[in-house]
PDB file of C-alpha atoms in Angstrom:
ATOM      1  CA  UNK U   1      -1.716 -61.481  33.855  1.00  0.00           C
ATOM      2  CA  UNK U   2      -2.057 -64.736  32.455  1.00  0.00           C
ATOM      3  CA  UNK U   3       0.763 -66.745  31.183  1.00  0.00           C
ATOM      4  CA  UNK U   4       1.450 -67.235  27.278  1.00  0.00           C
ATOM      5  CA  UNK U   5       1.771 -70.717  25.998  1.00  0.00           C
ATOM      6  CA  UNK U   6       5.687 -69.680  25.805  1.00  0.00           C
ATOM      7  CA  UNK U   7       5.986 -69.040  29.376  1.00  0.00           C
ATOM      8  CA  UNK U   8       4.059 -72.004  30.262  1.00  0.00           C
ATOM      9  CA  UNK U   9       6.110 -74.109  28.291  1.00  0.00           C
ATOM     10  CA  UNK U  10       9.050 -72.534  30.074  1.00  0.00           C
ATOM     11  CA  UNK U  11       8.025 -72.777  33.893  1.00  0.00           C
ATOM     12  CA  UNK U  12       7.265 -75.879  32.867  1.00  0.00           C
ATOM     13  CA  UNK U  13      10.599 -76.845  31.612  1.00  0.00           C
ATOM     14  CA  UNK U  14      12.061 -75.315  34.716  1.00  0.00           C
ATOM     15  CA  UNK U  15      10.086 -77.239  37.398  1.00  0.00           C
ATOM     16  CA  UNK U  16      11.036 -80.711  35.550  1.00  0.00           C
ATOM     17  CA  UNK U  17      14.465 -79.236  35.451  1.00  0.00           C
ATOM     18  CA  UNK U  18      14.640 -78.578  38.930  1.00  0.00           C
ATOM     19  CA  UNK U  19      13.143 -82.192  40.168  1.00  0.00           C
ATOM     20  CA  UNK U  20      15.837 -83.761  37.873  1.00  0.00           C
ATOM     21  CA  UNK U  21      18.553 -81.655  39.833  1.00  0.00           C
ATOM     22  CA  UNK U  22      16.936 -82.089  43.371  1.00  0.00           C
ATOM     23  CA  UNK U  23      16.656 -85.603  42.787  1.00  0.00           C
ATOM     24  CA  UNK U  24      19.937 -86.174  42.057  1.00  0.00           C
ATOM     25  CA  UNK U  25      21.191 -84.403  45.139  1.00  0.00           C
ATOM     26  CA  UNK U  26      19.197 -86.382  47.087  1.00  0.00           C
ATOM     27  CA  UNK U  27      20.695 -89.497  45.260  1.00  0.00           C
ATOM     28  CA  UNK U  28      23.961 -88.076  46.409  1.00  0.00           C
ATOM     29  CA  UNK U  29      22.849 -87.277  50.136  1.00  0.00           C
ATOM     30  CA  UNK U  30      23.741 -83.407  49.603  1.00  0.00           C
ATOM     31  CA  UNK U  31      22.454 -81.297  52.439  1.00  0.00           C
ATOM     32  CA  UNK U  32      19.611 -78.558  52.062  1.00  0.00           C
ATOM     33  CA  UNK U  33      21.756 -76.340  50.301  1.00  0.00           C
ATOM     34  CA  UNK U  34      23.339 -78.858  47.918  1.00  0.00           C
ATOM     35  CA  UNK U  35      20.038 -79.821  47.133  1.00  0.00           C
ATOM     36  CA  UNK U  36      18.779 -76.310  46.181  1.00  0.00           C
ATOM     37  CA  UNK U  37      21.831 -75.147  44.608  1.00  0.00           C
ATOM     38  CA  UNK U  38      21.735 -78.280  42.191  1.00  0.00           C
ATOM     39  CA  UNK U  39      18.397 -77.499  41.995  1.00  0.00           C
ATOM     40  CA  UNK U  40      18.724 -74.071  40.573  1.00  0.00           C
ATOM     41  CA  UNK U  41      21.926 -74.867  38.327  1.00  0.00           C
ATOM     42  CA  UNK U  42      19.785 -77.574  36.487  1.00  0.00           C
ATOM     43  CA  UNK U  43      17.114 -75.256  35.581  1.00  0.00           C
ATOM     44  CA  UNK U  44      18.685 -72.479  34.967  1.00  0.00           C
ATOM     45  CA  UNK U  45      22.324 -73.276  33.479  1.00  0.00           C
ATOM     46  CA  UNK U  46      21.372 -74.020  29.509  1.00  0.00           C
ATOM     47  CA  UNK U  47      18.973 -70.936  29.788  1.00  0.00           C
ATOM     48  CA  UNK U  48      21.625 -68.891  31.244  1.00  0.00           C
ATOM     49  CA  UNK U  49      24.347 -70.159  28.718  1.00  0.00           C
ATOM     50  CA  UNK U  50      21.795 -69.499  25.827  1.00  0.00           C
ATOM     51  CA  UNK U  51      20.867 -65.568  27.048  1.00  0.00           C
ATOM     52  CA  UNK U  52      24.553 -64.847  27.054  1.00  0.00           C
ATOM     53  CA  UNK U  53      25.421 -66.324  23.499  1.00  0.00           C
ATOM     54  CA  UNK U  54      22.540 -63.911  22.286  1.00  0.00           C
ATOM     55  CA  UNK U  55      23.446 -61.154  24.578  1.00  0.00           C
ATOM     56  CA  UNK U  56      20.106 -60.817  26.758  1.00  0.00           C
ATOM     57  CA  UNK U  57      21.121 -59.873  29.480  1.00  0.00           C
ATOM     58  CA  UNK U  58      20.186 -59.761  32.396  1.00  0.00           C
ATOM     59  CA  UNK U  59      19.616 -63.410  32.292  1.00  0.00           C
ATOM     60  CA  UNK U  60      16.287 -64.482  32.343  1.00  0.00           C
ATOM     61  CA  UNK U  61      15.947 -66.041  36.025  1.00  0.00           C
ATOM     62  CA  UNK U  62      17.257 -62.723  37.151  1.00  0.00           C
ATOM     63  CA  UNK U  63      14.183 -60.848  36.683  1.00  0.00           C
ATOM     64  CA  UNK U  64      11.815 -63.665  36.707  1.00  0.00           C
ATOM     65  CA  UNK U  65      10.223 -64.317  40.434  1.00  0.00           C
ATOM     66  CA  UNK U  66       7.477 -67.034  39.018  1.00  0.00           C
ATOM     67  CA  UNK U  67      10.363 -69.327  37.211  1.00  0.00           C
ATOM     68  CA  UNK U  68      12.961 -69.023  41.005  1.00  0.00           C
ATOM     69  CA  UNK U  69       9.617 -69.842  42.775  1.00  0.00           C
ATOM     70  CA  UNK U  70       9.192 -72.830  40.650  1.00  0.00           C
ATOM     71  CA  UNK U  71      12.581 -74.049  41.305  1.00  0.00           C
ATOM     72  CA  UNK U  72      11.851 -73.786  45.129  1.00  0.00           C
ATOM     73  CA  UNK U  73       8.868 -75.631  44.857  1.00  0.00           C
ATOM     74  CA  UNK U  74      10.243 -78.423  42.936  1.00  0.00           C
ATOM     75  CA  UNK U  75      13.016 -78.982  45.270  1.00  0.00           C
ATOM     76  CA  UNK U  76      10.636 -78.775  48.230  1.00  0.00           C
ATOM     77  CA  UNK U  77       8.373 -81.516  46.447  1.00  0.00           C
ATOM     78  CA  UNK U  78      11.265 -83.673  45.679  1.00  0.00           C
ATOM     79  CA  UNK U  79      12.995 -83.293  49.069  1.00  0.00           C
ATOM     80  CA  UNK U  80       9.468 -84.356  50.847  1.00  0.00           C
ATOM     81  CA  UNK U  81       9.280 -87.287  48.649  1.00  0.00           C
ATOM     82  CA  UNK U  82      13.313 -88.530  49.604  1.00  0.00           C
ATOM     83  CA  UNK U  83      11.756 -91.971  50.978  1.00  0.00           C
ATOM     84  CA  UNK U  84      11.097 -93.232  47.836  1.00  0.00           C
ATOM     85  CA  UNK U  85      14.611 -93.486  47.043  1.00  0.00           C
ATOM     86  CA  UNK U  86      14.894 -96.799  45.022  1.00  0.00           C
ATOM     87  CA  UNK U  87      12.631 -95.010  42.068  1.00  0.00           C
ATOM     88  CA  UNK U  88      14.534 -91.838  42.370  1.00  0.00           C
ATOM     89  CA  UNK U  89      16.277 -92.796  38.823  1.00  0.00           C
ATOM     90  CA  UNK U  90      13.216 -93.951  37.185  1.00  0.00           C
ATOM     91  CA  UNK U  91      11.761 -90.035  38.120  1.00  0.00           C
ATOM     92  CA  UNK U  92      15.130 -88.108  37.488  1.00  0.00           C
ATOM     93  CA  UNK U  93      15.006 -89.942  34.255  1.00  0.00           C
ATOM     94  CA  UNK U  94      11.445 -88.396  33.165  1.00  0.00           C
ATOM     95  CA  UNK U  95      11.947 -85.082  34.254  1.00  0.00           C
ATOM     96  CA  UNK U  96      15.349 -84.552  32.933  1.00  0.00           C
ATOM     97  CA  UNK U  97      13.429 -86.215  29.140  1.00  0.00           C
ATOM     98  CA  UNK U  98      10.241 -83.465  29.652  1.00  0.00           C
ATOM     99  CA  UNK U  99      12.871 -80.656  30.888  1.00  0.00           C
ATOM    100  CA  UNK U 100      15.012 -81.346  27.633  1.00  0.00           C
ATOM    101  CA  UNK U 101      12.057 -81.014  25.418  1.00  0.00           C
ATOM    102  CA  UNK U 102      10.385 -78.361  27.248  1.00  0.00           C
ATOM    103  CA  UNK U 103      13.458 -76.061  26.604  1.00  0.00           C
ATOM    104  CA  UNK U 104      14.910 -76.996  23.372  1.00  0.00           C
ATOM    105  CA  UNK U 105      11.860 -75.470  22.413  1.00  0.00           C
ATOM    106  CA  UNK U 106      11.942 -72.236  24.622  1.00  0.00           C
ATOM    107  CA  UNK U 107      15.305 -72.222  23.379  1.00  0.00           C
ATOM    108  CA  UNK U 108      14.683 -72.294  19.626  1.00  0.00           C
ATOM    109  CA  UNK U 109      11.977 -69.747  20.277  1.00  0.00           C
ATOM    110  CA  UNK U 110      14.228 -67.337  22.060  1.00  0.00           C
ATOM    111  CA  UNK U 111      16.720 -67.877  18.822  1.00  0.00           C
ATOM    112  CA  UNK U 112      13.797 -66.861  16.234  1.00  0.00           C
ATOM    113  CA  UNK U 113      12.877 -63.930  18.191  1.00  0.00           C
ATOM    114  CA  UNK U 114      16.320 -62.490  18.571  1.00  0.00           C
ATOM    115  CA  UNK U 115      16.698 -62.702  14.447  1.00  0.00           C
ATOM    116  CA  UNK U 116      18.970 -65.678  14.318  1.00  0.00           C
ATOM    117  CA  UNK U 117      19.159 -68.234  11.533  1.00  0.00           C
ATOM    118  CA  UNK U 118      17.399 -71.361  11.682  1.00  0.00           C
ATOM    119  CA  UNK U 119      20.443 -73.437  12.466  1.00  0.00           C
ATOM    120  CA  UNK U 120      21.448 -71.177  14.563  1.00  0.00           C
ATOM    121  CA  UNK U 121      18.377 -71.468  16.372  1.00  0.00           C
ATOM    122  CA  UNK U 122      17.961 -75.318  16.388  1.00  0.00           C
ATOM    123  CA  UNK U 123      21.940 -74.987  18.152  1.00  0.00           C
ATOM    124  CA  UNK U 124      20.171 -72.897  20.688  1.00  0.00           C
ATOM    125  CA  UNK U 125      17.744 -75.147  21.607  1.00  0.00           C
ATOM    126  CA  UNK U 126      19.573 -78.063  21.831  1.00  0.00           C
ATOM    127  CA  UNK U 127      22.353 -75.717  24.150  1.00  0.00           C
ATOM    128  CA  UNK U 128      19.373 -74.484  26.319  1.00  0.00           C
ATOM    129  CA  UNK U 129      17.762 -78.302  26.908  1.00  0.00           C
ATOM    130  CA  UNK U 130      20.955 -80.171  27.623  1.00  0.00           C
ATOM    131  CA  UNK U 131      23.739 -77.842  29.104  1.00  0.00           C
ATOM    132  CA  UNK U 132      21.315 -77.574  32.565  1.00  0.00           C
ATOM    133  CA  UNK U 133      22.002 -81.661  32.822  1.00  0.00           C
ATOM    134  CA  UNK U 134      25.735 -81.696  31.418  1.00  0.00           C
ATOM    135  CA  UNK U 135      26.372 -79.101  34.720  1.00  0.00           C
ATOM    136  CA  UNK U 136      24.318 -81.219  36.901  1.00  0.00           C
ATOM    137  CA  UNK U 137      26.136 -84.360  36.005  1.00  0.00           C
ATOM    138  CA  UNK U 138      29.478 -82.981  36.212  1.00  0.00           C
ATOM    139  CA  UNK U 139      28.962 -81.304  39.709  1.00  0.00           C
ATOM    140  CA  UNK U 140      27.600 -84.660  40.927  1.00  0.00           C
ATOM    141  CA  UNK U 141      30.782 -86.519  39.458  1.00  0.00           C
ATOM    142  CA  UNK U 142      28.814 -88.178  37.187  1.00  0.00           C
ATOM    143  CA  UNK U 143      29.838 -88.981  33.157  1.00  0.00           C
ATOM    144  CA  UNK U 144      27.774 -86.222  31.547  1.00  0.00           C
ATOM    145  CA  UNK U 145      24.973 -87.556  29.446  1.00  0.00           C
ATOM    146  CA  UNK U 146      25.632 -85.250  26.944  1.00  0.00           C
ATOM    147  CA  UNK U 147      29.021 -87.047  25.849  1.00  0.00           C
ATOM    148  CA  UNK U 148      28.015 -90.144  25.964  1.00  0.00           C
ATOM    149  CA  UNK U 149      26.420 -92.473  23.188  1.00  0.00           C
ATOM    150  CA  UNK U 150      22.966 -92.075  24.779  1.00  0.00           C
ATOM    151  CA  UNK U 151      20.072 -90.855  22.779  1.00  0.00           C
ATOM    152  CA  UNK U 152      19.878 -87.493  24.919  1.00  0.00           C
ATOM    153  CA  UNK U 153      21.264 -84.223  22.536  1.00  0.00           C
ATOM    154  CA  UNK U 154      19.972 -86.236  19.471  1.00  0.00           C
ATOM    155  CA  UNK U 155      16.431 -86.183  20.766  1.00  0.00           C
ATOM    156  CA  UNK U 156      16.782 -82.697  20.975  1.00  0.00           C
ATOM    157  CA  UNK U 157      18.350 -82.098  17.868  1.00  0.00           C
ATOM    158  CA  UNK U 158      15.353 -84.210  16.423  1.00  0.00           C
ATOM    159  CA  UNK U 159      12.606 -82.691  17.956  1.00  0.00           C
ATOM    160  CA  UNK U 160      13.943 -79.155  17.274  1.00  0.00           C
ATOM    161  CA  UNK U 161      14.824 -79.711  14.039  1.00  0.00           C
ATOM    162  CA  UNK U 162      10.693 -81.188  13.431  1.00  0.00           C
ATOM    163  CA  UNK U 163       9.482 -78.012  15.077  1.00  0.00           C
ATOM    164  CA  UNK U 164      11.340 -75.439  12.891  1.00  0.00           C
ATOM    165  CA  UNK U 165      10.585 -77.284   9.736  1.00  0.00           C
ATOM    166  CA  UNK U 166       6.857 -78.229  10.159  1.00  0.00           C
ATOM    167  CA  UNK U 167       6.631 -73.923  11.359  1.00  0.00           C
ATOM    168  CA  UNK U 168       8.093 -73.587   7.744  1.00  0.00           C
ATOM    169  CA  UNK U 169       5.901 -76.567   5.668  1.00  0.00           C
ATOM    170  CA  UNK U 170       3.166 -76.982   7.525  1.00  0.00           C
ATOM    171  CA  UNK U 171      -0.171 -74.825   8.136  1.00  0.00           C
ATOM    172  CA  UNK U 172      -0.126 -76.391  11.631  1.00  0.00           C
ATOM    173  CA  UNK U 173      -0.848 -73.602  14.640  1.00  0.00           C
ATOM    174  CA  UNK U 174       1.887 -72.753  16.665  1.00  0.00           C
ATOM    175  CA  UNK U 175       1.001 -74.541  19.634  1.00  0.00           C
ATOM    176  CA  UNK U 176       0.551 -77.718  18.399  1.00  0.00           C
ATOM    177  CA  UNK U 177       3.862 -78.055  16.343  1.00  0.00           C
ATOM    178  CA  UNK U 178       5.569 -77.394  19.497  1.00  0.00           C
ATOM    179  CA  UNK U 179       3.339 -80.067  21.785  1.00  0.00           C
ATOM    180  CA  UNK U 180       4.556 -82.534  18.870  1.00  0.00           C
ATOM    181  CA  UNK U 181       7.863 -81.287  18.749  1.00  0.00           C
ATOM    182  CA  UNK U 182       8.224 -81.484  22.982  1.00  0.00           C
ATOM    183  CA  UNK U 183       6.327 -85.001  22.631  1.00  0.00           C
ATOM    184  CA  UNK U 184       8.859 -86.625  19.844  1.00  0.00           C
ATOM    185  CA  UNK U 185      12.315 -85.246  22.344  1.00  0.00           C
ATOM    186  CA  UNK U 186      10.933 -86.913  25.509  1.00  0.00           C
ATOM    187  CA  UNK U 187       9.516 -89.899  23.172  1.00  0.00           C
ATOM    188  CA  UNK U 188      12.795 -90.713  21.693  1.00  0.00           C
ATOM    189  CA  UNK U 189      14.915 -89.826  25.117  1.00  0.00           C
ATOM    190  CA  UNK U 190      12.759 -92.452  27.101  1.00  0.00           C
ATOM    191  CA  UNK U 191      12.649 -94.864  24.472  1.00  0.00           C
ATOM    192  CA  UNK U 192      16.266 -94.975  23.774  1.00  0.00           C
ATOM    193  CA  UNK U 193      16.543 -95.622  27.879  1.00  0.00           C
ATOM    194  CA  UNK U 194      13.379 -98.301  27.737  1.00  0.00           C
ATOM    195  CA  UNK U 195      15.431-100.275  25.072  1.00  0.00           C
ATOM    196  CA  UNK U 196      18.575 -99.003  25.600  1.00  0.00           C
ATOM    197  CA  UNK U 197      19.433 -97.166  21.943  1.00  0.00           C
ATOM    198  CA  UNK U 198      22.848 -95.623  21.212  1.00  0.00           C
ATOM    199  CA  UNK U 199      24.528 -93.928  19.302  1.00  0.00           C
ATOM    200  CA  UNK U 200      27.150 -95.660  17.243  1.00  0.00           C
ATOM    201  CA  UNK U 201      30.574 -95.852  18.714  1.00  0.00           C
ATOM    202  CA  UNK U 202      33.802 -94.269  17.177  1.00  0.00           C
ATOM    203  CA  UNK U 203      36.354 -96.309  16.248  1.00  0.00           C
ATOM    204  CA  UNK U 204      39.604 -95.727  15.344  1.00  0.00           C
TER     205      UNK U 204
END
């Protein structure tokens, strides 16, 4: 059966996911297993977090062969790639920016179908695209993006909140609003690393 644009979108999301946690093992010189378990935490923690808060259970990954294959395959690909180590960032950087925007939208999408208000849903989106890097970055010791002032849950917050309003306003097909709306997240998240935007600090 061929896949929907949803699902694409989705294994998609889960392969850049899975690069962006592989890679980082291998910045961190985990063994085999390190790298694969990263791997598979990256992808699959906001998605997991998100089917709980909405009760859809079991999880998605549990019953879904194509999306674990996906996660093997990226780790494989980044693990036969570890020479190029000095541009490691530079790539962990893209696919975590095209993994954020990949799922805020699966994630918004699972929140419409299950019934959920609209901010409920953007919430969802922006829980499914960045909680997958907050556990990478804490199990690798690193400050998690997410609490930092880096441009990272605010591009998903942005492009969310574009794709749920131009599905309300606009006469736009389905498909495209969310190629904008994944377009604008990984837009702003590289952008804001290209010229180093942040978020304004809190004083007190």
């Amino acid at each position: 059966m061929p896949l929907t644009y949803i699902q694409g979108l989705e294994l998609s999301g889960t392969f850049a996911f899975a690069v962006s946690g592989a890679t980082a093992a291998i910045n961190k010189s985990y063994d085999v297993i390190g790298l694969l378990a990263l791997a598979f935490i990256t992808a699959i923690g906001g998605g997991t977090i998100r089917d709980l808060l909405i009760g859809a259970t079991p999880v998605a990954w549990m019953t879904d062969e194509l999306s674990n294959t996906a996660i093997i395959l990226a780790a494989v690909i980044a693990a036969l790639f570890f020479s190029y180590v000095k541009i490691l960032q530079r790539w962990l950087n893209i696919f975590d920016a095209i993994g954020l925007g990949m799922f805020t939208i699966t994630g918004i999408n699972k929140g419409i179908a299950a019934g959920l208000p609209i901010p409920v849903c953007v919430a969802l989106g922006v829980i499914t695209g960045a909680f997958g890097g907050l556990l990478r970055d804490v199990i690798t010791g690193e400050q998690p993006i997410l609490f930092t002032r880096e441009i990272y849950a605010v591009a998903s917050l942005a492009g969310g909140s574009l794709f749920v309003l131009a599905g309300i306003f606009t006469p736009l097909p389905g498909g495209v609003i969310q190629s904008i709306s994944v377009t604008v997240i990984v837009g702003i998240r590289l952008l804001s690393l290209r010229y180093n935007w942040q978020l304004p600090r809190i004083r007190q």
